[in-house]
Amino acid sequence: MQLQRSYTLPNCTITLEGMSDPSAGPNLDASMTILAHAVCQFLGQDAPLSGGREFFTHLVTTVNAYAQEQLSGLRSRVSQTGLVRMKRLENGLHELAVYGAQEERSPRTEPTQVTQLSAVQLFDLVEAVDQFLADGTVLPDLQLPLLPLSKQDVPSQVPVAQRVAAPALGVAGVAIASAVLLGLPVPEINRPRDVAGLEASPPEDLAKPNSETNAEGDMPRADPLDAQPRITDADVLAEIQAEVERNLNDAWTESLGLDESLDYRVSVDQNGKIVGYEGLDERATDLANQTPLLDLLYLPPADVRLQNEPLAQFRVTFTPDDQLEVVPFTTADLGSNPSTPELGANGGDEQAPQTTPPQAAAVPTTLDPPASAPGLVKTQVIRDEAAIARLNETLYNRIDTAWQQTPSFEQPLEYRVQISDQGEVVGFEPLTPAARTYGSEIPLETLKQGAARPESVAEFKAVFQANGVLEVSPWDGF
Amino acid sequence: MSASVSVTPPNPASVELLPSVLKGLPDIEAAPEVCSRRARQQLDLILLAIEALDLGGSEAILIVARELELKSIIKNRVQLWRLRGSNPLRRNSQRRPLKTLEAKALIAIIGYIARRLTVVLRQLLLVHRQLTEKGQPLDSHFRLNDYLQRFRVHFRQRMNPRRAGVMAYDSDEKLNGLAISLLEQLLFCTGTAGEKRLWVSLFDGEV
């Protein structure tokens, strides 16, 4: 049976024409189950929106979704698709567009009807639809549950261009920065000069003075050694030398089994700690690790800069018969080392007068003859008692003859003296700080001059008393 | 279109205690227990619009709460103030969550009052449409201007100007636009399914 239902609102009227279930028979209360025609008329508009079941279904769906959009502000896709589409215009009006059935398939088709609705008209439309949905007697199978928009269904409210702008800017920034940075030249590696001559693979980075990786025995400083202030005070130098000798002797516990001596240039700070050493020839460099120098190497903590600490330079020699010689470093020692030519060139003149103890007349500007430096020779020691006795007397006579100067010192000066088989003084070493200080008054240097390296030496202890008395006794005792 | 909304009472033990007005607002599946920031904001602003529409608006809210037997949820003026204070844009934002039950109560009140203001709402929106179409200033109409002005004053008084959401409304025109859109939302609330629509829209994009 034919039925008609209307939902009338001030601005909008929806009229539905349809039929009830044919099998139900004539019944005034029958539900309209079949929709034949639907008309949506807005007040003040001539052409109503009309269509069949499909149109009406789309209309209801879209209006439903659109109303929720207006309440929450989140656009959904439903109102943008289908035969009936709605969207909000710039001026606050709502545009309702109806598309024909065939045109829905192809995009960018023109709608058959477009209407603009004010807020009140829209509300009346929504209300009409709600009244229809609430009406159980009309199209009961057309259910439209009210559901919130799920997260996935919310398309981004921000246009794509805006969203992409920020990451695009970031990527562009990274690209530009990397292009600029790649254009920078690779920094050159400047190998520090004082590293030359050390192990075959000098470490590349000596800029860190206290780097752990340099504990293998290389000079931990990148600066040339001349740049360090020198310790010039003779007393201090003497004390430092004694300290170094003590430490080295204590640390040197086992024989090195050397055929020839090993010479090192050792830098020592004012406390007597060895802060660096350098082999003066290749063999010395190779065998540096076997010497006690490595054990005594003192690496200051990372935050202590050795930049301006005064240092003293000594030449340390390990002889084949396991004797230790420590003498202040001079330029002559450098001369024998071909691998550090640059130090000899500019540092030599300043070095010698400062590092050698002022036994050579204490004139800082003159060069001292290197051969007069105190030092012991590492050769075999004569053990024959008769020879020792003979050489004892020879040494006594020699020194006594040479010692003419009236002593100005008050303490006795003690020396360890080496005398060759022929009676030549070949080496000596001050044993006390006073001995170092007043070494200039002792004729040992002049006696030693010109002595060749002997096969064997006898060692004696020579004591120069303040009252002018000389005592010479064998080093090992009677 | 074949999905269904499951109507589960918030708490089996308190089913009898749920005020009847709230029964039309079903709990949403998979929705969190508390409302989103947007929801808190929206409800407070709608109440603000109600107060701007009617001088007795604030009192009316409390009276309606009593009439609808919502005292268990909104006990008193202070409680209402606290609920509204959950709006993050407020100067004295309470930083408290707004429970869904409390939101339902507020919506019920909003719907009730909105229906009483149906005529006013329609009239103001009509006037606004006419004035904008003709290009006339909005303060030509006394009642509309009254509403807009009161809304602006209340908004500026209560909202924290340092919030980005508040800074978006820094001019009179923008505040007027907000006021009109709130009128539209109130109009929706007067409909047959007004409260339900508002309630469901709170969860748009949240589930």
CSV table of C-alpha atoms in Angstrom, one decimal, chain A residues 10-11 57 61 64 67-68 70-72 74 88 91-93 118-120 122-124 126-127 130-131 142-151 154, chain B residues 1-5 28 38 42 121-122 125-126 129 133 181 184-185 187-194 196-198 200-207:
chain,number,residue,atom,x,y,z
A,10,PRO,CA,10.7,25.4,9.5
A,11,ASN,CA,13.4,25.5,6.8
A,57,THR,CA,20.6,6.7,1.6
A,61,THR,CA,24.6,9.1,5.5
A,64,ASN,CA,24.7,12.4,9.6
A,67,ALA,CA,26.6,17.1,11.5
A,68,GLN,CA,29.2,15.4,13.6
A,70,GLN,CA,30.4,20.5,12.6
A,71,LEU,CA,30.3,19.5,16.3
A,72,SER,CA,33.8,18.1,16.6
A,74,LEU,CA,37.2,16.9,12.4
A,88,ARG,CA,31.8,24.0,4.7
A,91,ASN,CA,31.8,32.3,4.2
A,92,GLY,CA,30.4,29.9,6.8
A,93,LEU,CA,27.7,28.5,4.6
A,118,SER,CA,22.8,28.5,6.4
A,119,ALA,CA,23.4,27.2,9.8
A,120,VAL,CA,19.7,27.1,10.6
A,122,LEU,CA,21.5,22.9,8.0
A,123,PHE,CA,20.1,22.2,11.4
A,124,ASP,CA,16.6,21.8,10.1
A,126,VAL,CA,19.8,17.4,10.3
A,127,GLU,CA,16.8,17.5,12.5
A,130,ASP,CA,17.2,12.6,12.9
A,131,GLN,CA,13.5,12.4,13.1
A,142,LEU,CA,17.9,1.9,7.2
A,143,GLN,CA,19.9,2.0,10.4
A,144,LEU,CA,22.6,4.6,11.0
A,145,PRO,CA,24.2,4.1,14.3
A,146,LEU,CA,25.9,7.2,15.7
A,147,LEU,CA,29.6,6.3,16.1
A,148,PRO,CA,32.5,8.5,16.8
A,149,LEU,CA,35.0,9.0,14.1
A,150,SER,CA,37.8,6.5,14.6
A,151,LYS,CA,41.4,7.7,14.5
A,154,VAL,CA,40.3,11.1,10.4
B,1,MET,CA,26.6,0.8,8.6
B,2,SER,CA,26.2,-2.5,10.3
B,3,ALA,CA,28.3,-1.8,13.3
B,4,SER,CA,26.5,-1.4,16.6
B,5,VAL,CA,27.0,0.6,19.6
B,28,ILE,CA,31.6,4.3,23.7
B,38,ARG,CA,39.4,19.0,22.9
B,42,GLN,CA,34.5,22.3,23.9
B,121,LEU,CA,19.4,30.6,19.1
B,122,ARG,CA,17.6,30.4,15.8
B,125,LEU,CA,21.8,32.8,13.9
B,126,LEU,CA,19.3,34.2,11.4
B,129,ARG,CA,23.3,35.4,8.5
B,133,GLU,CA,25.0,38.7,3.6
B,181,SER,CA,30.2,28.7,15.9
B,184,GLU,CA,25.6,26.7,15.9
B,185,GLN,CA,26.8,23.9,18.1
B,187,LEU,CA,21.6,24.7,17.9
B,188,PHE,CA,22.6,21.2,17.1
B,189,CYS,CA,22.1,20.3,20.8
B,190,THR,CA,18.4,21.4,20.6
B,191,GLY,CA,17.7,18.5,18.1
B,192,THR,CA,16.1,15.2,18.7
B,193,ALA,CA,19.4,13.5,19.0
B,194,GLY,CA,21.2,16.6,20.0
B,196,LYS,CA,23.8,12.1,21.7
B,197,ARG,CA,25.4,13.8,18.7
B,198,LEU,CA,27.4,16.1,21.0
B,200,VAL,CA,29.6,11.0,20.3
B,201,SER,CA,31.4,13.9,18.7
B,202,LEU,CA,33.5,14.2,21.8
B,203,PHE,CA,35.2,11.0,20.9
B,204,ASP,CA,35.8,11.8,17.2
B,205,GLY,CA,39.4,10.8,16.4
B,206,GLU,CA,39.9,9.4,19.9
B,207,VAL,CA,38.9,5.8,19.4
